[in-house]
Tab-separated table of C-alpha atoms in Angstrom:
chain	number	residue	atom	x	y	z
L	28	MET	CA	61.890	-16.827	11.401
L	29	ALA	CA	59.837	-19.754	11.591
L	30	LYS	CA	57.356	-18.630	13.818
L	31	PRO	CA	56.438	-15.303	11.721
L	32	SER	CA	56.296	-17.559	8.644
L	33	PHE	CA	53.907	-19.940	10.267
L	34	LEU	CA	51.713	-17.081	11.479
L	35	PHE	CA	51.573	-15.592	7.980
L	36	LEU	CA	50.936	-18.969	6.419
L	37	SER	CA	47.951	-19.522	8.975
L	38	PHE	CA	46.778	-15.956	8.173
L	39	CYS	CA	46.688	-16.833	4.527
L	40	PHE	CA	44.924	-19.924	5.076
L	41	LEU	CA	42.094	-18.247	7.009
L	42	VAL	CA	41.548	-15.391	4.498
L	43	LEU	CA	41.376	-18.125	1.599
L	44	LEU	CA	38.903	-20.115	3.685
L	45	HIS	CA	36.649	-16.943	4.465
L	46	SER	CA	36.642	-16.280	0.701
L	47	CYS	CA	35.652	-19.745	-0.224
L	48	ALA	CA	32.805	-19.797	2.346
L	49	ALA	CA	31.579	-15.967	1.192
L	50	ARG	CA	31.565	-17.022	-2.226
L	51	ARG	CA	29.757	-20.404	-1.551
L	52	GLN	CA	27.159	-18.626	0.733
L	53	GLY	CA	26.785	-15.039	-1.026
L	54	SER	CA	24.400	-12.585	0.198
L	55	PRO	CA	20.524	-13.214	0.112
L	56	GLN	CA	20.258	-10.774	-2.671
L	57	GLN	CA	23.003	-12.440	-4.774
L	58	GLN	CA	21.440	-15.927	-4.139
L	59	GLN	CA	18.309	-14.751	-5.315
L	60	GLN	CA	19.554	-13.472	-8.520
L	61	PRO	CA	20.023	-16.552	-10.976
L	62	ARG	CA	16.824	-18.091	-12.563
L	63	TYR	CA	17.483	-21.315	-13.297
L	64	ARG	CA	15.026	-22.546	-16.369
L	65	HIS	CA	14.313	-25.729	-17.199
L	66	GLN	CA	15.437	-25.371	-20.990
L	67	GLN	CA	17.785	-27.360	-22.979
L	68	GLU	CA	19.952	-26.073	-25.560
L	69	GLY	CA	18.175	-25.028	-28.930
L	70	GLU	CA	14.856	-24.458	-27.486
L	71	CYS	CA	14.585	-20.653	-28.252
L	72	GLN	CA	15.763	-21.159	-31.703
L	73	ILE	CA	12.469	-19.454	-33.096
L	74	GLN	CA	11.922	-18.936	-36.597
L	75	ARG	CA	8.300	-17.869	-36.367
L	76	LEU	CA	5.824	-17.016	-33.466
L	77	ASN	CA	1.778	-17.338	-33.800
L	78	ALA	CA	-1.046	-15.805	-32.258
L	79	GLN	CA	-2.647	-18.751	-30.815
L	80	GLU	CA	-6.152	-19.991	-29.488
L	81	PRO	CA	-6.427	-22.859	-27.138
L	82	GLN	CA	-5.889	-26.238	-28.582
L	83	HIS	CA	-8.205	-28.254	-26.307
L	84	ARG	CA	-10.821	-28.295	-23.875
L	85	ILE	CA	-11.767	-30.366	-20.531
L	86	GLN	CA	-15.379	-29.883	-19.851
L	87	ALA	CA	-16.822	-30.364	-16.394
L	88	GLU	CA	-20.242	-30.339	-14.602
L	89	ALA	CA	-20.035	-26.448	-13.919
L	90	GLY	CA	-17.535	-25.122	-16.182
L	91	VAL	CA	-14.490	-25.844	-18.634
L	92	THR	CA	-10.554	-25.490	-18.778
L	93	GLU	CA	-9.156	-24.596	-22.150
L	94	PHE	CA	-5.468	-25.486	-22.698
L	95	TRP	CA	-2.853	-23.975	-25.261
L	96	ASP	CA	-0.342	-26.262	-26.412
L	97	HIS	CA	2.615	-25.904	-24.035
L	98	ASN	CA	4.743	-28.376	-26.421
L	99	ASP	CA	4.717	-25.226	-28.933
L	100	ASP	CA	8.194	-23.958	-29.464
L	101	GLN	CA	7.236	-20.432	-28.090
L	102	PHE	CA	5.844	-21.828	-24.728
L	103	GLN	CA	8.688	-24.180	-24.582
L	104	CYS	CA	11.024	-21.301	-24.948
L	105	ALA	CA	9.555	-19.150	-22.275
L	106	GLY	CA	8.953	-22.298	-19.975
L	107	VAL	CA	5.332	-21.431	-19.368
L	108	ALA	CA	1.959	-23.140	-19.970
L	109	ALA	CA	-1.408	-21.507	-20.451
L	110	CYS	CA	-4.835	-22.337	-19.694
L	111	ARG	CA	-8.501	-20.459	-19.559
L	112	THR	CA	-10.957	-21.658	-16.802
L	113	ILE	CA	-14.499	-20.672	-17.183
L	114	ILE	CA	-16.483	-21.241	-14.215
L	115	GLU	CA	-20.152	-20.890	-13.943
L	116	PRO	CA	-22.303	-19.497	-11.151
L	117	LYS	CA	-22.209	-21.693	-7.988
L	118	GLY	CA	-19.428	-23.524	-9.654
L	119	LEU	CA	-16.704	-24.738	-7.317
L	120	LEU	CA	-13.306	-25.409	-8.771
L	121	LEU	CA	-11.887	-28.596	-6.789
L	122	PRO	CA	-8.922	-28.144	-4.576
L	123	ALA	CA	-5.638	-28.836	-6.516
L	124	TYR	CA	-1.762	-27.846	-6.416
L	125	THR	CA	0.703	-27.420	-9.388
L	126	ASN	CA	4.341	-28.121	-9.887
L	127	ALA	CA	5.310	-24.579	-10.806
L	128	PRO	CA	4.310	-21.015	-9.570
L	129	THR	CA	1.119	-19.568	-10.949
L	130	LEU	CA	-0.346	-16.342	-11.765
L	131	VAL	CA	-4.100	-15.977	-12.372
L	132	TYR	CA	-5.619	-13.023	-14.074
L	133	ILE	CA	-9.640	-12.886	-13.529
L	134	ALA	CA	-10.608	-11.092	-16.764
L	135	GLN	CA	-14.592	-11.588	-15.596
L	136	GLY	CA	-16.685	-12.479	-12.711
L	137	ARG	CA	-16.194	-12.830	-9.053
L	138	GLY	CA	-15.639	-15.456	-6.367
L	139	ILE	CA	-13.950	-16.483	-3.496
L	140	THR	CA	-10.610	-18.637	-3.047
L	141	GLY	CA	-8.804	-20.671	-0.403
L	142	VAL	CA	-5.111	-21.008	-0.600
L	143	LEU	CA	-4.256	-23.739	1.734
L	144	VAL	CA	-0.731	-22.894	3.109
L	145	PRO	CA	1.088	-25.857	5.169
L	146	GLY	CA	1.171	-25.065	8.689
L	147	CYS	CA	-0.964	-22.138	8.880
L	148	PRO	CA	-3.608	-21.761	11.756
L	149	GLU	CA	-7.306	-22.020	10.858
L	150	THR	CA	-8.027	-18.243	11.621
L	151	PHE	CA	-11.580	-18.085	10.087
L	152	HIS	CA	-14.246	-19.232	12.579
L	153	SER	CA	-16.947	-17.809	14.704
L	154	SER	CA	-16.878	-17.368	18.280
L	155	GLN	CA	-20.695	-16.287	18.818
L	156	GLN	CA	-22.189	-20.062	18.393
L	157	SER	CA	-19.632	-21.169	20.861
L	158	GLN	CA	-20.393	-18.449	23.614
L	159	GLU	CA	-23.949	-18.725	23.193
L	160	GLY	CA	-23.921	-22.662	23.689
L	161	GLU	CA	-21.799	-22.211	26.946
L	162	ARG	CA	-24.169	-19.773	28.266
L	163	ARG	CA	-26.882	-21.872	27.642
L	164	GLY	CA	-25.193	-25.033	29.281
L	165	GLU	CA	-25.978	-26.844	25.960
L	166	ARG	CA	-23.536	-29.416	24.471
L	167	GLN	CA	-21.279	-27.783	21.902
L	168	ARG	CA	-22.049	-28.117	18.428
L	169	PHE	CA	-19.433	-28.524	15.871
L	170	ARG	CA	-18.027	-25.282	14.731
L	171	ASP	CA	-16.238	-25.116	11.244
L	172	GLN	CA	-13.072	-23.496	11.161
L	173	HIS	CA	-10.822	-22.889	8.234
L	174	GLN	CA	-7.652	-20.934	6.872
L	175	LYS	CA	-8.311	-17.554	5.482
L	176	ILE	CA	-10.786	-17.146	2.338
L	177	ARG	CA	-9.842	-14.445	-0.148
L	178	HIS	CA	-12.357	-12.519	-2.447
L	179	PHE	CA	-11.387	-12.076	-6.089
L	180	ARG	CA	-12.974	-9.688	-8.781
L	181	GLU	CA	-12.541	-8.617	-12.272
L	182	GLY	CA	-9.093	-7.240	-12.786
L	183	ASP	CA	-7.306	-9.143	-10.037
L	184	ILE	CA	-4.006	-10.922	-10.329
L	185	ILE	CA	-3.801	-14.124	-7.854
L	186	ALA	CA	-0.247	-15.364	-6.981
L	187	LEU	CA	-0.183	-19.159	-6.311
L	188	PRO	CA	3.064	-20.833	-4.949
L	189	ALA	CA	4.033	-23.992	-6.581
L	190	GLY	CA	2.895	-26.971	-4.468
L	191	VAL	CA	0.382	-25.077	-2.312
L	192	ALA	CA	-3.260	-26.350	-2.759
L	193	HIS	CA	-6.093	-23.972	-3.836
L	194	TRP	CA	-9.788	-23.909	-4.632
L	195	SER	CA	-12.010	-21.455	-6.180
L	196	TYR	CA	-15.833	-20.550	-5.988
L	197	ASN	CA	-18.064	-18.565	-8.224
L	198	ASP	CA	-20.441	-16.791	-5.926
L	199	GLY	CA	-21.453	-14.208	-8.606
L	200	ASP	CA	-24.158	-14.104	-10.972
L	201	ARG	CA	-22.105	-14.544	-14.373
L	202	ASP	CA	-19.091	-16.794	-15.208
L	203	VAL	CA	-15.785	-16.301	-13.997
L	204	ILE	CA	-13.075	-16.243	-16.591
L	205	ALA	CA	-9.627	-16.936	-15.286
L	206	ILE	CA	-6.437	-16.773	-17.455
L	207	THR	CA	-3.787	-19.055	-15.928
L	208	ILE	CA	0.194	-18.883	-16.538
L	209	GLU	CA	2.178	-21.634	-14.906
L	210	ASP	CA	5.971	-20.898	-14.901
L	211	THR	CA	7.029	-24.376	-15.254
L	212	GLY	CA	10.809	-23.283	-16.097
L	213	ASN	CA	10.997	-21.347	-12.713
L	214	ASN	CA	13.468	-23.068	-10.187
L	215	GLN	CA	10.589	-23.940	-7.557
L	216	ASN	CA	9.672	-26.517	-10.309
L	217	GLN	CA	12.031	-29.610	-9.425
L	218	LEU	CA	10.501	-31.588	-12.190
L	219	ASP	CA	10.823	-31.147	-16.073
L	220	ASN	CA	8.875	-28.362	-18.322
L	221	ASN	CA	5.514	-30.267	-18.208
L	222	PRO	CA	2.721	-28.736	-16.403
L	223	ARG	CA	1.188	-31.094	-13.746
L	224	LYS	CA	-1.991	-30.565	-11.702
L	225	PHE	CA	-2.467	-32.685	-8.807
L	226	PHE	CA	-6.154	-32.756	-7.822
L	227	LEU	CA	-7.280	-33.636	-4.026
L	228	ALA	CA	-10.838	-34.150	-4.964
L	229	GLY	CA	-13.035	-35.436	-7.908
L	230	ASN	CA	-12.133	-37.831	-10.640
L	231	PRO	CA	-11.166	-35.833	-13.845
L	232	GLN	CA	-10.543	-39.095	-15.227
L	233	GLU	CA	-12.371	-38.332	-18.789
L	234	GLY	CA	-10.812	-34.896	-19.077
L	235	GLN	CA	-7.453	-36.384	-18.446
L	236	ARG	CA	-7.839	-39.033	-20.880
L	237	GLN	CA	-9.107	-36.149	-23.535
L	238	GLN	CA	-5.895	-34.245	-22.670
L	239	ARG	CA	-3.770	-37.382	-23.481
L	240	GLU	CA	-5.436	-38.038	-26.613
L	241	LEU	CA	-5.655	-34.485	-27.792
L	242	TYR	CA	-2.096	-33.260	-26.121
L	243	GLY	CA	0.111	-36.319	-26.533
L	244	ARG	CA	2.935	-36.858	-24.137
L	245	ARG	CA	6.524	-35.306	-24.316
L	246	ARG	CA	9.674	-36.470	-22.726
L	247	GLY	CA	8.198	-38.835	-20.614
L	248	GLU	CA	5.564	-37.011	-19.250
L	249	GLN	CA	2.931	-38.942	-17.097
L	250	GLN	CA	-0.556	-38.024	-16.400
L	251	ASN	CA	-2.758	-39.306	-13.612
L	252	ALA	CA	-6.313	-40.194	-14.176
L	253	GLY	CA	-7.822	-39.290	-10.785
L	254	ASN	CA	-7.127	-37.496	-7.868
L	255	VAL	CA	-4.125	-38.466	-5.551
L	256	PHE	CA	-6.176	-40.464	-3.150
L	257	SER	CA	-7.271	-42.827	-6.204
L	258	GLY	CA	-3.666	-44.177	-6.157
L	259	PHE	CA	-3.682	-45.374	-2.296
L	260	ASP	CA	-5.267	-48.351	-0.831
L	261	THR	CA	-8.671	-47.776	0.568
L	262	GLU	CA	-7.869	-49.422	3.940
L	263	VAL	CA	-4.711	-47.248	4.206
L	264	LEU	CA	-6.955	-43.968	3.590
L	265	ALA	CA	-9.603	-45.040	6.328
L	266	GLU	CA	-6.698	-45.658	8.858
L	267	ALA	CA	-4.818	-42.188	8.100
L	268	PHE	CA	-8.061	-40.248	8.194
L	269	GLY	CA	-9.863	-42.437	10.991
L	270	VAL	CA	-12.789	-42.784	8.969
L	271	ASN	CA	-14.750	-45.716	7.368
L	272	THR	CA	-13.639	-47.541	4.226
L	273	GLU	CA	-16.919	-46.244	2.438
L	274	THR	CA	-15.854	-42.394	3.552
L	275	ALA	CA	-12.582	-43.395	1.983
L	276	ARG	CA	-13.682	-44.546	-1.045
L	277	LYS	CA	-15.538	-41.168	-1.658
L	278	LEU	CA	-12.266	-39.633	-1.231
L	279	GLN	CA	-10.939	-41.741	-4.180
L	280	GLY	CA	-13.736	-40.097	-6.241
L	281	GLU	CA	-13.976	-43.349	-8.471
L	282	ASP	CA	-17.801	-43.122	-9.085
L	283	ASP	CA	-17.543	-39.428	-9.223
L	284	ARG	CA	-18.561	-38.140	-12.935
L	285	ARG	CA	-18.639	-34.073	-12.476
L	286	GLY	CA	-15.239	-33.311	-13.514
L	287	HIS	CA	-12.985	-30.861	-12.007
L	288	ILE	CA	-15.673	-27.908	-11.263
L	289	ILE	CA	-18.795	-29.146	-9.700
L	290	ARG	CA	-21.808	-27.387	-9.071
L	291	VAL	CA	-23.162	-26.437	-5.615
L	292	ASP	CA	-26.603	-27.032	-4.904
L	293	ARG	CA	-27.039	-24.315	-2.434
L	294	ASP	CA	-24.837	-21.268	-1.560
L	295	LEU	CA	-21.239	-22.371	-0.567
L	296	GLN	CA	-21.222	-22.165	3.534
L	297	VAL	CA	-18.136	-20.888	4.657
L	298	ILE	CA	-16.877	-18.232	7.065
L	299	ARG	CA	-15.665	-15.057	5.381
L	300	PRO	CA	-15.706	-11.348	6.032
L	301	SER	CA	-18.348	-9.196	3.888
L	302	TRP	CA	-16.691	-7.808	0.581
L	303	SER	CA	-17.107	-4.326	1.638
L	304	ARG	CA	-15.277	-4.979	4.835
L	305	GLU	CA	-12.420	-6.591	3.165
L	306	GLU	CA	-12.174	-3.628	0.622
L	307	GLN	CA	-12.345	-1.171	3.534
L	308	GLU	CA	-9.245	-2.887	5.317
L	309	GLU	CA	-7.403	-3.225	2.051
L	310	GLN	CA	-7.553	0.675	1.851
L	311	GLU	CA	-6.708	1.240	5.307
L	312	ARG	CA	-3.728	-0.746	4.850
L	313	ARG	CA	-2.951	1.008	1.831
L	314	ARG	CA	-3.356	4.486	3.611
L	315	GLU	CA	-1.058	3.177	6.632
L	316	TYR	CA	1.793	1.938	4.295
L	317	GLY	CA	1.572	4.674	1.798
L	318	GLY	CA	0.548	2.232	-1.013
L	319	ARG	CA	3.745	0.189	-0.645
L	320	TYR	CA	4.510	-3.135	1.238
L	321	ASN	CA	8.067	-3.929	2.379
L	322	GLY	CA	6.696	-7.618	3.203
L	323	LEU	CA	7.917	-7.252	6.872
L	324	GLU	CA	4.541	-6.679	7.985
L	325	GLU	CA	3.366	-9.689	6.441
L	326	THR	CA	3.812	-13.457	7.499
L	327	ILE	CA	3.525	-16.496	4.920
L	328	CYS	CA	0.003	-17.062	6.621
L	329	SER	CA	-1.394	-13.599	6.025
L	330	ALA	CA	0.649	-12.638	2.931
L	331	ARG	CA	-1.334	-10.822	0.163
L	332	LEU	CA	-2.079	-12.848	-2.943
L	333	ILE	CA	-4.284	-10.816	-4.663
L	334	GLU	CA	-3.685	-7.298	-6.327
L	335	ASN	CA	-5.965	-5.439	-8.597
L	336	ILE	CA	-4.525	-3.956	-11.911
L	337	ASN	CA	-7.896	-2.817	-13.538
L	338	ASP	CA	-8.506	0.225	-11.564
L	339	PRO	CA	-7.306	3.235	-13.867
L	340	SER	CA	-6.282	5.226	-10.538
L	341	ARG	CA	-3.506	2.758	-10.205
L	342	ALA	CA	-1.968	3.295	-13.399
L	343	ASP	CA	1.699	3.657	-13.351
L	344	ILE	CA	2.030	5.101	-17.008
L	345	PHE	CA	-1.120	7.366	-18.401
L	346	ASN	CA	-1.204	9.171	-21.730
L	347	PRO	CA	-4.928	10.788	-21.896
L	348	ARG	CA	-4.516	10.303	-25.827
L	349	ALA	CA	-3.112	6.954	-26.041
L	350	GLY	CA	-3.741	4.506	-23.165
L	351	ARG	CA	-2.635	3.448	-19.340
L	352	LEU	CA	-0.298	0.703	-18.158
L	353	THR	CA	-0.287	-0.823	-14.660
L	354	THR	CA	2.101	-2.852	-13.302
L	355	VAL	CA	2.277	-5.541	-10.476
L	356	ASN	CA	5.482	-6.874	-9.155
L	357	ALA	CA	7.521	-7.595	-6.029
L	358	LEU	CA	7.600	-3.990	-4.986
L	359	ASN	CA	3.775	-3.902	-4.605
L	360	LEU	CA	2.838	-7.597	-4.275
L	361	PRO	CA	5.749	-9.068	-1.881
L	362	ILE	CA	4.937	-12.663	-2.548
L	363	LEU	CA	6.310	-12.191	-6.079
L	364	ASN	CA	9.627	-12.147	-4.794
L	365	TYR	CA	9.116	-15.857	-3.816
L	366	LEU	CA	7.366	-16.692	-7.125
L	367	ARG	CA	9.601	-14.651	-9.416
L	368	LEU	CA	6.892	-13.277	-11.548
L	369	SER	CA	5.041	-10.354	-12.248
L	370	ALA	CA	2.567	-8.827	-14.639
L	371	GLU	CA	1.036	-5.533	-16.641
L	372	ARG	CA	-2.083	-4.624	-17.742
L	373	GLY	CA	-2.353	-2.306	-20.690
L	374	PHE	CA	-4.881	-0.504	-22.515
L	375	LEU	CA	-4.518	1.396	-25.777
L	376	TYR	CA	-7.161	3.651	-27.315
L	377	ARG	CA	-8.088	3.727	-30.965
L	378	ASN	CA	-4.905	3.574	-33.230
L	379	ALA	CA	-2.429	4.190	-30.197
L	380	MET	CA	0.749	2.412	-30.076
L	381	LYS	CA	2.966	1.134	-27.409
L	382	ALA	CA	6.615	2.150	-28.335
L	383	PRO	CA	8.883	-0.597	-29.632
L	384	VAL	CA	10.148	-2.247	-26.253
L	385	TRP	CA	12.464	-5.162	-25.333
L	386	ASN	CA	12.214	-6.840	-22.002
L	387	ILE	CA	15.659	-6.919	-20.320
L	388	ASN	CA	15.226	-9.699	-17.843
L	389	ALA	CA	12.106	-11.633	-18.647
L	390	HIS	CA	9.947	-13.793	-21.303
L	391	SER	CA	6.351	-11.855	-21.604
L	392	VAL	CA	3.213	-13.803	-22.355
L	393	LEU	CA	0.726	-11.655	-23.823
L	394	TYR	CA	-2.989	-12.354	-23.768
L	395	ALA	CA	-5.562	-10.048	-25.394
L	396	THR	CA	-8.460	-9.161	-23.388
L	397	ARG	CA	-10.330	-7.259	-25.648
L	398	GLY	CA	-10.084	-5.509	-29.324
L	399	GLU	CA	-7.085	-6.254	-31.364
L	400	ALA	CA	-3.716	-4.920	-32.349
L	401	GLN	CA	-1.088	-4.785	-34.974
L	402	VAL	CA	1.958	-6.672	-33.367
L	403	GLN	CA	5.163	-6.988	-34.763
L	404	ILE	CA	7.956	-8.987	-32.835
L	405	VAL	CA	11.655	-8.958	-34.235
L	406	ASP	CA	14.400	-11.180	-33.438
L	407	GLN	CA	18.329	-10.604	-32.896
L	408	ARG	CA	18.731	-11.164	-36.787
L	409	GLY	CA	16.454	-8.298	-37.488
L	410	GLU	CA	13.581	-10.637	-38.976
L	411	ALA	CA	10.147	-10.236	-37.901
L	412	VAL	CA	9.207	-13.582	-36.131
L	413	PHE	CA	5.507	-12.203	-35.716
L	414	ASN	CA	3.735	-9.636	-37.765
L	415	GLY	CA	0.210	-10.116	-37.537
L	416	ARG	CA	-3.160	-9.149	-35.664
L	417	LEU	CA	-3.563	-10.347	-31.883
L	418	ARG	CA	-7.068	-10.421	-31.342
L	419	GLU	CA	-9.349	-11.075	-28.276
L	420	GLY	CA	-8.643	-14.317	-26.510
L	421	GLN	CA	-5.296	-15.035	-28.261
L	422	ILE	CA	-2.065	-15.644	-26.652
L	423	VAL	CA	1.555	-14.759	-28.329
L	424	VAL	CA	4.990	-15.152	-26.189
L	425	VAL	CA	7.418	-12.362	-26.485
L	426	PRO	CA	10.841	-14.311	-25.963
L	427	HIS	CA	13.550	-12.365	-23.812
L	428	ASN	CA	15.100	-9.350	-25.547
L	429	PHE	CA	13.000	-9.544	-28.583
L	430	VAL	CA	11.691	-6.215	-29.690
L	431	VAL	CA	7.810	-5.802	-29.836
L	432	VAL	CA	5.703	-3.072	-30.876
L	433	LYS	CA	1.649	-2.963	-30.565
L	434	GLN	CA	-0.826	-0.513	-32.431
L	435	ALA	CA	-4.254	-0.937	-31.792
L	436	GLY	CA	-7.031	-0.959	-34.223
L	437	ASP	CA	-10.151	1.072	-34.419
L	438	GLU	CA	-11.814	-0.534	-31.312
L	439	GLY	CA	-8.666	-0.058	-29.102
L	440	PHE	CA	-6.716	-2.772	-27.629
L	441	GLU	CA	-6.545	-4.385	-23.890
L	442	TRP	CA	-4.160	-6.938	-22.782
L	443	VAL	CA	-2.509	-8.554	-19.817
L	444	GLY	CA	1.250	-9.784	-19.796
L	445	PHE	CA	2.625	-11.971	-17.673
L	446	LYS	CA	6.366	-11.819	-17.100
L	447	THR	CA	9.110	-14.359	-15.847
L	448	ASN	CA	10.877	-11.828	-13.534
L	449	GLU	CA	9.491	-10.532	-10.306
L	450	HIS	CA	11.245	-6.969	-11.209
L	451	ALA	CA	10.421	-7.164	-14.981
L	452	MET	CA	12.080	-4.237	-16.783
L	453	PHE	CA	11.978	-3.031	-20.190
L	454	SER	CA	13.894	-0.730	-22.410
L	455	THR	CA	12.113	1.592	-25.257
L	456	LEU	CA	13.430	2.364	-28.482
L	457	ALA	CA	11.234	5.644	-29.084
L	458	GLY	CA	9.876	8.305	-26.901
L	459	ARG	CA	11.431	10.659	-24.211
L	460	THR	CA	12.975	7.628	-22.336
L	461	SER	CA	14.450	5.908	-25.234
L	462	VAL	CA	18.077	4.728	-26.013
L	463	ILE	CA	17.508	6.758	-29.055
L	464	ARG	CA	16.716	9.535	-26.792
L	465	ALA	CA	19.667	9.000	-24.705
L	466	MET	CA	22.294	8.809	-27.295
L	467	PRO	CA	24.193	12.117	-28.724
L	468	VAL	CA	23.010	13.414	-32.188
L	469	ASP	CA	26.400	12.838	-33.612
L	470	VAL	CA	26.202	9.300	-32.584
L	471	LEU	CA	23.034	8.924	-34.417
L	472	ALA	CA	24.081	10.850	-37.297
L	473	ASN	CA	27.067	8.697	-37.875
L	474	ALA	CA	25.378	5.258	-36.933
L	475	TYR	CA	22.624	5.936	-39.394
L	476	GLY	CA	24.311	8.095	-42.160
L	477	ILE	CA	21.882	10.716	-41.654
L	478	SER	CA	22.458	14.480	-41.319
L	479	GLN	CA	22.471	16.295	-37.819
L	480	GLU	CA	18.983	17.823	-38.537
L	481	GLU	CA	17.582	14.508	-39.220
L	482	ALA	CA	19.337	12.985	-36.365
L	483	ARG	CA	17.753	15.540	-34.082
L	484	ARG	CA	14.254	15.111	-35.392
L	485	LEU	CA	14.791	11.231	-35.049
L	486	LYS	CA	15.774	12.128	-31.333
L	487	LEU	CA	13.203	14.756	-30.348
L	488	GLY	CA	10.440	13.476	-32.521
L	489	ARG	CA	8.334	11.936	-29.462
L	490	ASP	CA	7.710	13.331	-26.440
L	491	GLU	CA	5.533	10.879	-24.993
L	492	VAL	CA	7.145	8.020	-22.552
L	493	VAL	CA	6.066	4.736	-23.652
L	494	LEU	CA	2.259	4.947	-24.797
L	495	LEU	CA	2.344	6.968	-28.161
L	496	GLU	CA	-0.825	8.830	-29.234
L	497	PRO	CA	-1.715	8.274	-32.984
L	498	ARG	CA	-0.175	10.741	-35.672
L	499	TYR	CA	-2.003	11.671	-38.734
L	500	ARG	CA	-0.487	8.990	-40.782
L	501	SER	CA	-1.396	6.220	-38.562
L	502	GLN	CA	-5.185	7.702	-38.680
L	503	ARG	CA	-4.907	7.894	-42.225
L	504	ARG	CA	-3.618	4.376	-42.754
L	505	ALA	CA	-6.488	2.923	-40.445
L	506	ALA	CA	-9.017	4.758	-42.448
L	507	ALA	CA	-7.764	3.475	-45.667
């Protein structure tokens, strides 16, 4: 009897050990589900939301960056920070990295960007010069090689992982306007909720000083005055890079007064494919994969970081009398699986409405790109925390599960929404796919104290999905 008992106890121990290990490790899908945000209790006790303009700006030689106050309750609740950067033609936004994953929407202009992924090879180079030199028996001249360079244009979403350095250059003939959202509450940010930008060049000292004066500090926030090299000893930098001390001082940028966006005297000389060739290759990839990517064909070094959401043919929802809605998420831009973010681009025609919705699993940051809309946001108490106009250039945050409705004005309304989940989902209150449509008529009649006929009209009153065309009352109200 002792031997069977021992075997039984051993079996139980192995099962228990296996269960504990499985619970501790979990599947990759299970490990990715929690989204730990750097929030403290009470940060989302919002009584009132406001459509906000940028609070202050940092001027540079070839552009300006305008900041919204991330200390405001709505930004603290969502765990995000927002800014708008304007880069003039031939302006170079100096290389830097941030402490949080970032999404950038290009509202205007075009240019190129380099995203410097650690350990990736320098795949952009020209072999023609080397071959010519070898054939002529000449001494081989220095040939520049660098990591991949990507083109961007109006309507692009650019995904930037936390801690990965990047730079941008305006090679067009008009200003680049970029709207940036940093997800400081993301679990990739191991610091606090304060946005931090670590410059690798230049001396944004004056701008940083202005930012401290206008912005203040919060919860021990520390802001540096120069680039990261400025804190090292000059001799240490000279030794590390194998250069003289004069060059090391240039790295520190102490005498540089151009700011964080500098002007390039001549066109920036980099190795890059032509714009038309890059677009052709992108179209071929889309045809090959049917417009969908599963991420297996990409490495971290060649991963797509840019997706355009302005093209009407890419719309996910379209109503010819109301507008269109386009979404970019982890399904069509796999890098967002890592960043845990997504975005949407919306167009509402004159007096059209986006049905009342709530985000099931994300906060949403709305930036108005054109026109204006009447926006109402309601919390769990049934109180409107926002009821007003959202105009071009303004931002408002829609917290997780708060219900929001938008109705365009006479000039229509366009927006971009940044969401804090790579598979952001919403649920509608009106329309063909709404929760009202999904309930039995008798449930509606009893819940609202209305007749069966009124419940049927409530349930079937709208056949559109999300974007609702204006009815006679809306048009009459707008005319009044």
